XYZ file of C-alpha atoms in Angstrom:
482
model
C 92.021 20.365 -33.766
C 90.367 23.498 -32.465
C 93.547 26.281 -31.410
C 91.537 27.704 -29.063
C 92.075 26.935 -25.444
C 89.204 26.965 -23.933
C 87.454 23.525 -22.937
C 83.784 24.958 -22.625
C 83.766 25.297 -26.224
C 84.179 23.118 -29.147
C 85.136 26.141 -31.610
C 86.061 30.009 -31.384
C 84.632 31.966 -33.944
C 85.960 35.406 -34.796
C 84.630 38.598 -36.270
C 86.624 41.750 -37.380
C 84.007 44.397 -37.130
C 80.956 45.378 -35.063
C 78.759 47.023 -37.589
C 75.542 46.510 -39.390
C 76.604 42.931 -40.511
C 79.110 41.470 -37.704
C 77.517 42.219 -34.524
C 73.863 40.903 -35.486
C 75.267 37.906 -37.646
C 77.378 36.591 -34.738
C 74.495 37.106 -32.191
C 72.241 34.705 -33.960
C 74.958 32.164 -34.588
C 75.664 32.540 -30.852
C 72.399 32.251 -30.055
C 72.146 28.905 -31.854
C 75.947 27.432 -31.393
C 76.057 27.219 -27.094
C 79.016 25.260 -27.738
C 80.694 27.678 -30.199
C 82.813 30.966 -28.601
C 81.992 33.875 -30.309
C 84.298 37.211 -30.414
C 83.246 40.540 -32.139
C 86.178 42.626 -32.346
C 86.666 46.225 -33.282
C 89.152 48.741 -33.176
C 86.598 51.526 -32.355
C 85.884 51.528 -28.528
C 83.133 53.419 -28.415
C 81.062 51.192 -30.616
C 82.481 48.151 -28.840
C 81.018 49.730 -25.135
C 77.839 50.405 -26.791
C 78.100 46.710 -27.745
C 78.273 45.862 -23.829
C 75.781 48.331 -22.867
C 71.897 48.902 -22.527
C 71.565 51.120 -25.658
C 73.424 49.236 -28.631
C 74.729 50.835 -31.847
C 72.404 50.077 -33.775
C 69.103 49.275 -34.362
C 67.233 45.794 -35.133
C 63.912 44.119 -34.087
C 64.832 41.434 -32.047
C 68.562 42.292 -31.590
C 68.717 43.505 -28.273
C 67.179 40.307 -27.059
C 69.708 38.152 -28.611
C 72.635 40.122 -27.742
C 71.614 40.151 -24.056
C 70.703 36.361 -23.699
C 74.098 35.559 -25.198
C 76.397 38.153 -23.910
C 78.830 37.132 -21.342
C 77.942 33.461 -22.189
C 79.466 32.793 -25.263
C 79.068 36.193 -27.059
C 81.708 38.661 -26.277
C 82.764 42.264 -27.926
C 85.715 43.734 -27.821
C 88.753 46.190 -28.689
C 91.833 43.212 -27.444
C 92.792 40.935 -30.482
C 91.914 37.115 -30.544
C 93.621 36.224 -33.856
C 95.561 33.288 -32.305
C 92.465 31.543 -30.704
C 90.165 31.369 -33.386
C 89.555 28.923 -35.493
C 87.349 30.552 -37.944
C 87.730 34.015 -38.724
C 84.935 36.626 -40.179
C 86.130 39.712 -42.124
C 83.174 41.980 -41.406
C 84.423 45.183 -42.333
C 83.377 48.225 -44.481
C 83.732 48.361 -47.879
C 82.596 51.715 -49.236
C 82.372 53.096 -52.373
C 85.744 54.623 -53.173
C 85.797 58.426 -53.168
C 89.378 58.620 -54.878
C 91.755 57.518 -57.356
C 91.161 54.820 -60.252
C 87.448 53.659 -60.213
C 86.441 56.614 -57.545
C 82.436 56.818 -57.404
C 81.854 52.779 -58.648
C 84.559 50.412 -57.419
C 84.692 49.260 -53.638
C 87.030 50.381 -51.499
C 89.477 47.640 -50.538
C 92.177 48.878 -48.083
C 89.952 47.690 -44.670
C 89.862 44.181 -46.088
C 93.665 44.564 -47.115
C 94.484 45.564 -43.796
C 92.602 43.063 -41.947
C 94.554 40.221 -44.072
C 97.854 41.746 -43.606
C 96.756 41.482 -39.696
C 95.643 38.272 -39.620
C 99.187 37.340 -41.716
C 101.499 39.198 -39.338
C 99.740 37.929 -35.764
C 98.880 34.029 -36.514
C 102.028 32.173 -37.214
C 101.411 28.667 -36.804
C 98.518 26.689 -37.197
C 95.329 26.364 -39.828
C 92.587 29.216 -40.005
C 89.489 29.345 -41.810
C 89.476 33.461 -43.538
C 85.678 34.021 -44.425
C 84.913 37.132 -46.551
C 81.635 38.043 -45.121
C 81.912 41.905 -46.501
C 80.549 42.761 -49.600
C 83.739 42.693 -52.222
C 84.122 42.360 -55.963
C 84.964 39.452 -57.508
C 88.015 37.706 -57.213
C 88.691 39.961 -53.760
C 89.353 36.281 -52.262
C 92.520 36.154 -54.734
C 93.914 39.122 -53.352
C 93.173 37.650 -49.802
C 94.995 34.658 -50.213
C 97.531 36.412 -51.938
C 98.623 38.652 -49.086
C 98.168 36.061 -46.611
C 100.692 33.849 -48.238
C 103.102 36.192 -48.979
C 103.333 37.780 -45.339
C 102.923 34.413 -43.273
C 105.631 32.291 -45.934
C 108.040 32.044 -42.827
C 105.311 31.041 -40.826
C 103.891 27.512 -40.265
C 100.250 29.064 -40.383
C 97.954 27.958 -43.383
C 95.058 30.042 -44.440
C 91.983 28.530 -46.062
C 89.990 31.808 -47.498
C 86.201 31.474 -48.038
C 83.414 33.582 -49.340
C 79.822 33.837 -47.252
C 77.833 36.683 -48.067
C 75.209 38.202 -46.440
C 71.709 38.800 -47.531
C 70.457 40.428 -44.545
C 67.273 43.200 -45.267
C 67.643 45.756 -42.579
C 64.794 45.932 -40.505
C 64.335 41.999 -40.718
C 68.191 41.148 -40.463
C 67.636 38.987 -37.274
C 64.529 37.369 -38.784
C 66.298 36.561 -42.090
C 69.295 35.088 -40.030
C 67.365 32.662 -38.012
C 65.515 31.634 -41.059
C 67.632 32.383 -44.267
C 66.220 31.959 -48.179
C 69.906 30.412 -48.476
C 73.194 30.446 -46.848
C 76.040 30.525 -49.603
C 79.085 29.404 -48.626
C 82.044 29.904 -51.499
C 85.583 27.904 -51.559
C 88.145 26.281 -53.271
C 87.693 22.663 -54.822
C 90.651 20.794 -53.147
C 90.558 18.722 -50.197
C 91.861 21.647 -48.113
C 89.354 24.101 -49.421
C 86.296 21.460 -49.235
C 87.119 20.658 -45.611
C 86.761 24.170 -45.302
C 83.387 24.880 -46.846
C 82.063 21.715 -44.747
C 83.654 23.260 -41.272
C 81.587 26.277 -41.873
C 78.619 24.796 -43.164
C 78.634 22.658 -40.257
C 78.151 25.701 -38.048
C 75.132 26.943 -40.189
C 73.622 23.620 -39.844
C 73.039 23.587 -36.220
C 69.617 25.908 -37.267
C 69.370 26.154 -41.164
C 68.483 23.249 -42.843
C 71.208 21.503 -45.034
C 69.166 22.123 -48.278
C 69.221 25.640 -48.080
C 73.307 26.228 -47.470
C 74.774 26.206 -50.819
C 78.316 25.694 -52.048
C 79.785 27.284 -54.798
C 83.349 27.962 -55.938
C 84.473 31.366 -54.454
C 84.238 33.567 -57.722
C 80.155 32.717 -58.081
C 79.707 33.222 -54.191
C 81.223 36.717 -54.814
C 79.314 37.566 -57.940
C 76.263 36.274 -56.650
C 75.898 38.666 -53.981
C 76.488 41.742 -56.480
C 74.206 40.384 -58.207
C 71.324 39.731 -56.161
C 71.568 42.982 -54.775
C 71.707 44.631 -58.734
C 68.505 42.834 -59.376
C 66.723 43.587 -56.150
C 67.929 47.336 -57.128
C 66.648 46.966 -60.557
C 62.967 45.640 -59.570
C 62.699 48.726 -57.570
C 64.023 51.514 -60.472
C 61.761 49.384 -62.802
C 58.512 49.970 -60.262
C 59.453 53.543 -60.032
C 59.713 54.252 -63.834
C 56.376 52.898 -64.132
C 54.995 55.397 -60.941
C 55.440 58.178 -63.012
C 53.640 56.850 -65.682
C 51.101 55.810 -63.642
C 50.974 59.762 -62.373
C 50.729 61.004 -66.224
C 48.092 58.134 -66.900
C 45.759 57.897 -63.947
C 46.842 54.535 -63.484
C 47.915 53.503 -59.470
C 51.249 51.872 -59.220
C 50.218 49.762 -56.533
C 47.398 48.204 -58.521
C 49.957 47.813 -61.250
C 52.078 46.456 -58.971
C 49.604 43.865 -57.695
C 48.279 42.431 -61.216
C 52.027 42.023 -62.452
C 53.328 40.457 -59.223
C 50.767 37.710 -59.426
C 52.406 36.698 -62.386
C 54.488 33.333 -61.325
C 57.375 34.490 -63.496
C 57.696 38.096 -61.954
C 56.168 37.775 -58.055
C 55.254 40.125 -55.811
C 58.316 41.010 -53.548
C 60.481 44.720 -54.298
C 57.731 45.977 -56.526
C 56.539 48.961 -53.953
C 57.287 52.030 -55.705
C 59.087 54.940 -53.244
C 61.027 58.020 -53.456
C 64.015 55.960 -54.204
C 66.180 52.969 -52.400
C 68.759 53.574 -50.407
C 70.681 51.430 -47.745
C 74.322 50.252 -47.684
C 74.127 47.749 -50.079
C 72.148 48.621 -53.179
C 73.744 51.564 -54.691
C 77.491 50.157 -53.519
C 76.856 46.864 -55.446
C 75.334 48.266 -58.112
C 78.497 50.783 -58.765
C 80.704 48.072 -58.140
C 78.946 45.771 -60.522
C 79.277 49.006 -63.040
C 83.231 49.066 -62.650
C 83.512 45.325 -62.780
C 81.774 45.492 -66.375
C 84.270 48.325 -67.686
C 87.149 46.563 -66.556
C 86.184 43.538 -68.348
C 85.293 46.021 -71.505
C 81.992 44.868 -71.050
C 80.590 48.551 -72.099
C 77.201 47.969 -72.590
C 76.767 45.797 -69.149
C 78.144 48.833 -67.305
C 75.840 51.390 -69.232
C 72.591 48.770 -68.541
C 73.763 48.761 -64.614
C 74.337 52.555 -64.482
C 71.104 53.000 -65.422
C 69.101 51.942 -62.492
C 71.218 54.327 -60.597
C 70.399 57.104 -62.467
C 66.744 56.287 -62.486
C 67.022 55.945 -58.873
C 68.484 59.401 -58.442
C 65.926 60.748 -61.182
C 63.195 59.662 -58.871
C 64.456 61.702 -55.942
C 64.988 65.025 -57.559
C 61.203 64.297 -59.655
C 59.647 63.968 -56.091
C 61.475 67.519 -54.889
C 60.976 69.052 -57.924
C 57.240 68.349 -57.581
C 57.343 69.316 -54.143
C 58.587 72.811 -55.430
C 56.021 72.868 -58.529
C 53.338 72.170 -56.263
C 54.096 74.790 -53.612
C 53.449 77.562 -56.311
C 57.077 77.329 -57.910
C 59.073 78.044 -54.423
C 59.752 76.679 -50.938
C 61.829 79.616 -49.799
C 60.619 80.424 -46.332
C 58.269 77.809 -46.344
C 58.694 75.356 -43.278
C 58.429 71.870 -44.559
C 57.786 68.852 -42.063
C 59.531 65.652 -43.198
C 58.264 62.357 -41.713
C 61.221 59.899 -41.695
C 65.116 59.824 -42.411
C 66.282 56.288 -42.040
C 66.466 54.670 -45.673
C 63.692 52.163 -44.618
C 61.378 51.543 -41.380
C 62.756 49.415 -38.457
C 66.120 50.879 -38.687
C 67.940 53.672 -37.646
C 70.550 53.254 -40.590
C 70.366 56.392 -43.256
C 72.843 55.377 -45.560
C 71.895 56.368 -49.024
C 68.847 57.560 -47.812
C 66.373 59.276 -50.470
C 65.569 62.018 -47.267
C 69.050 62.982 -47.625
C 68.935 63.927 -51.179
C 65.443 65.796 -50.866
C 66.012 67.747 -47.836
C 69.105 69.013 -49.562
C 67.396 70.380 -52.650
C 64.892 71.949 -50.257
C 67.308 73.069 -48.174
C 69.179 74.673 -51.079
C 65.834 76.518 -52.299
C 65.852 78.363 -48.546
C 63.002 76.188 -47.204
C 62.983 75.247 -43.378
C 63.373 71.737 -42.925
C 61.919 70.119 -40.017
C 62.995 66.286 -39.720
C 61.280 64.130 -36.901
C 62.881 60.185 -37.091
C 61.609 57.593 -34.249
C 65.232 56.207 -34.648
C 67.915 58.320 -36.241
C 69.809 60.487 -33.947
C 70.173 64.001 -34.499
C 73.789 64.050 -35.136
C 73.585 61.749 -37.937
C 70.748 63.595 -39.545
C 72.997 66.832 -39.522
C 76.221 65.124 -40.857
C 74.486 63.764 -43.538
C 72.582 66.258 -44.941
C 75.592 68.682 -44.465
C 77.944 66.636 -46.863
C 74.986 66.078 -49.072
C 74.393 70.638 -50.009
C 76.084 71.582 -52.661
C 76.218 75.359 -52.144
C 78.776 76.746 -49.363
C 75.706 79.588 -48.686
C 73.372 76.206 -47.840
C 76.176 74.527 -45.529
C 76.014 77.971 -43.898
C 72.430 78.529 -43.358
C 72.008 75.089 -42.016
C 71.512 75.807 -38.518
C 69.237 78.727 -39.125
C 67.376 76.305 -42.016
C 67.308 72.694 -40.924
C 65.818 71.491 -37.546
C 65.584 68.280 -35.861
C 62.970 67.010 -33.938
C 61.330 64.947 -31.168
C 58.071 64.562 -32.029
C 55.784 64.560 -35.021
C 53.839 67.176 -33.854
C 56.778 69.683 -33.806
C 57.967 68.787 -37.123
C 54.133 69.730 -38.543
C 52.945 72.601 -36.898
C 52.593 75.807 -38.870
C 54.172 73.629 -41.447
C 53.300 74.635 -45.199
C 53.799 70.853 -46.047
C 54.705 67.603 -44.963
C 56.934 64.958 -46.768
C 56.659 61.351 -46.223
C 60.179 59.924 -46.359
C 60.214 56.658 -44.298
C 57.500 54.448 -44.435
C 57.501 53.868 -40.320
C 54.034 52.561 -38.991
C 53.554 54.892 -36.832
C 52.717 57.529 -39.933
C 49.850 55.658 -40.787
C 48.099 56.169 -37.247
C 48.681 59.850 -36.838
C 45.450 62.303 -36.699
C 46.040 64.304 -39.721
C 42.452 66.108 -39.049
C 44.158 67.568 -36.081
C 47.739 68.417 -38.143
C 45.732 69.757 -41.350
C 44.458 72.324 -38.294
C 47.537 73.491 -37.226
C 49.656 73.796 -40.895
C 49.714 76.695 -43.258
C 46.803 76.561 -45.899
C 46.967 75.607 -48.206
C 48.250 72.537 -46.953
C 50.253 69.895 -48.751
C 51.052 66.361 -48.369
C 54.001 64.871 -50.338
C 53.821 60.755 -49.851
C 57.255 59.803 -51.042
C 55.881 55.976 -49.885
C 52.496 55.583 -50.780
C 51.759 54.096 -47.146
C 48.775 57.042 -46.461
C 45.228 57.496 -47.558
C 45.222 59.864 -50.284
C 41.508 60.279 -50.398
C 40.922 60.596 -46.870
C 43.580 63.308 -46.593
C 41.559 64.905 -49.719
C 38.039 65.150 -47.651
C 40.357 66.678 -44.809
C 41.320 69.619 -46.680
C 44.911 68.271 -47.876
C 46.733 68.518 -51.131
C 48.217 65.742 -51.834
C 51.040 63.908 -54.294
C 51.961 59.941 -53.724
C 54.352 58.412 -55.559
C 52.230 56.511 -58.376
C 49.073 57.954 -58.333
C 47.197 60.123 -60.242
C 46.817 63.698 -58.718
C 43.882 65.541 -60.002
C 44.306 69.264 -60.059
C 46.796 70.635 -57.686
C 45.834 73.977 -55.670
C 48.283 75.940 -58.563
C 46.117 74.539 -61.185
C 43.212 75.624 -59.968
C 44.326 79.042 -58.915
C 46.135 79.490 -62.353
C 44.170 82.368 -64.194
């Protein structure tokens, strides 16, 4: 029987963490399950206030409509703990890559997972609770969670079942992904209690997800599947990015190559779009986690293989920045560069691991005046990201003079020597580039890091163009060389 006391609901779901995963996931559960009370808890008062306001703390297409429709009915955001009333508790806290100690730079930092488990065990003294790992965690993290829950509650009558239910969301399409997922993965113990907990969570998703899309496995398979999925997707992007360099050198077009190989049913067309590099909260973190896991099991060749995916991604970013400098007569010092886009992909305000951070930092280190426009990323986020990425003290000291955040693309590109397209926002394809060219310094350069612009039209206008994965012909530097 449910332990919650609210007779208006059949079940009470609690989510610890009101971030990019917890907020949207719980909103969609609330939308599809009117008889389930969904509470999202977070220690950050400002974040909870934002979830309860007209300006949500994150941007996702469709999210605002879902939250506003359910908030106050069966969806609640709070800083007040509701552990005792909950039947199912999702742990959706941050698990960043460690920046200190053993495994720094590769292993996931699980301190927030452990703190959550300890707090649950401290507060819950009776009844049976289902604890769901929603955060991305390394394999066998569930063993640690179970050990903590058992050790901290051994003097109470409380019992816990731990499940793994990783998210497979793509930012920018998170609501659509949640509403019509390719699959829902639930891992649990094989004993009767474990399978009962699995079935309980299955019944929640079955309110809108067909049963044949709900996959059940053991705990460790579920945990590893999340890391593996992101590693494979990151690998595809790094793979096509290596081919983009070959295309530039040979005269092939990477989009044409991707379309050709994507027609092969064994390969498929997705994640074959060459770019300046992948970003986001999951790909790099999860690949590094897999690297560390492999090292811990003595699988050095496996570790080295996956580490190459990360190294190729960083190489692509640096290659793009170096190409900009090279084409602009080997110097960008004192030159204005308009950067279009800062989010790691379109339709999100998330900048975590965005390639724009690395490229902007390199340009600033070289003394360029960088003017950034992004339709969704807040000014403070851009400043913070770039400040942390700058390597030299001198660059950080000069950042206030060199880095400018603009409210329009016109402000970013007027009198600029070059434009760098860093995010594939649809609006960037609609601009009047004849007008933009007229407002820029000459020769005017366009560096398309997302290969979304029509380079032939840009060349006809008079731009010098570099686009990822496309043969460029002679640059202004080469033409003027003697």
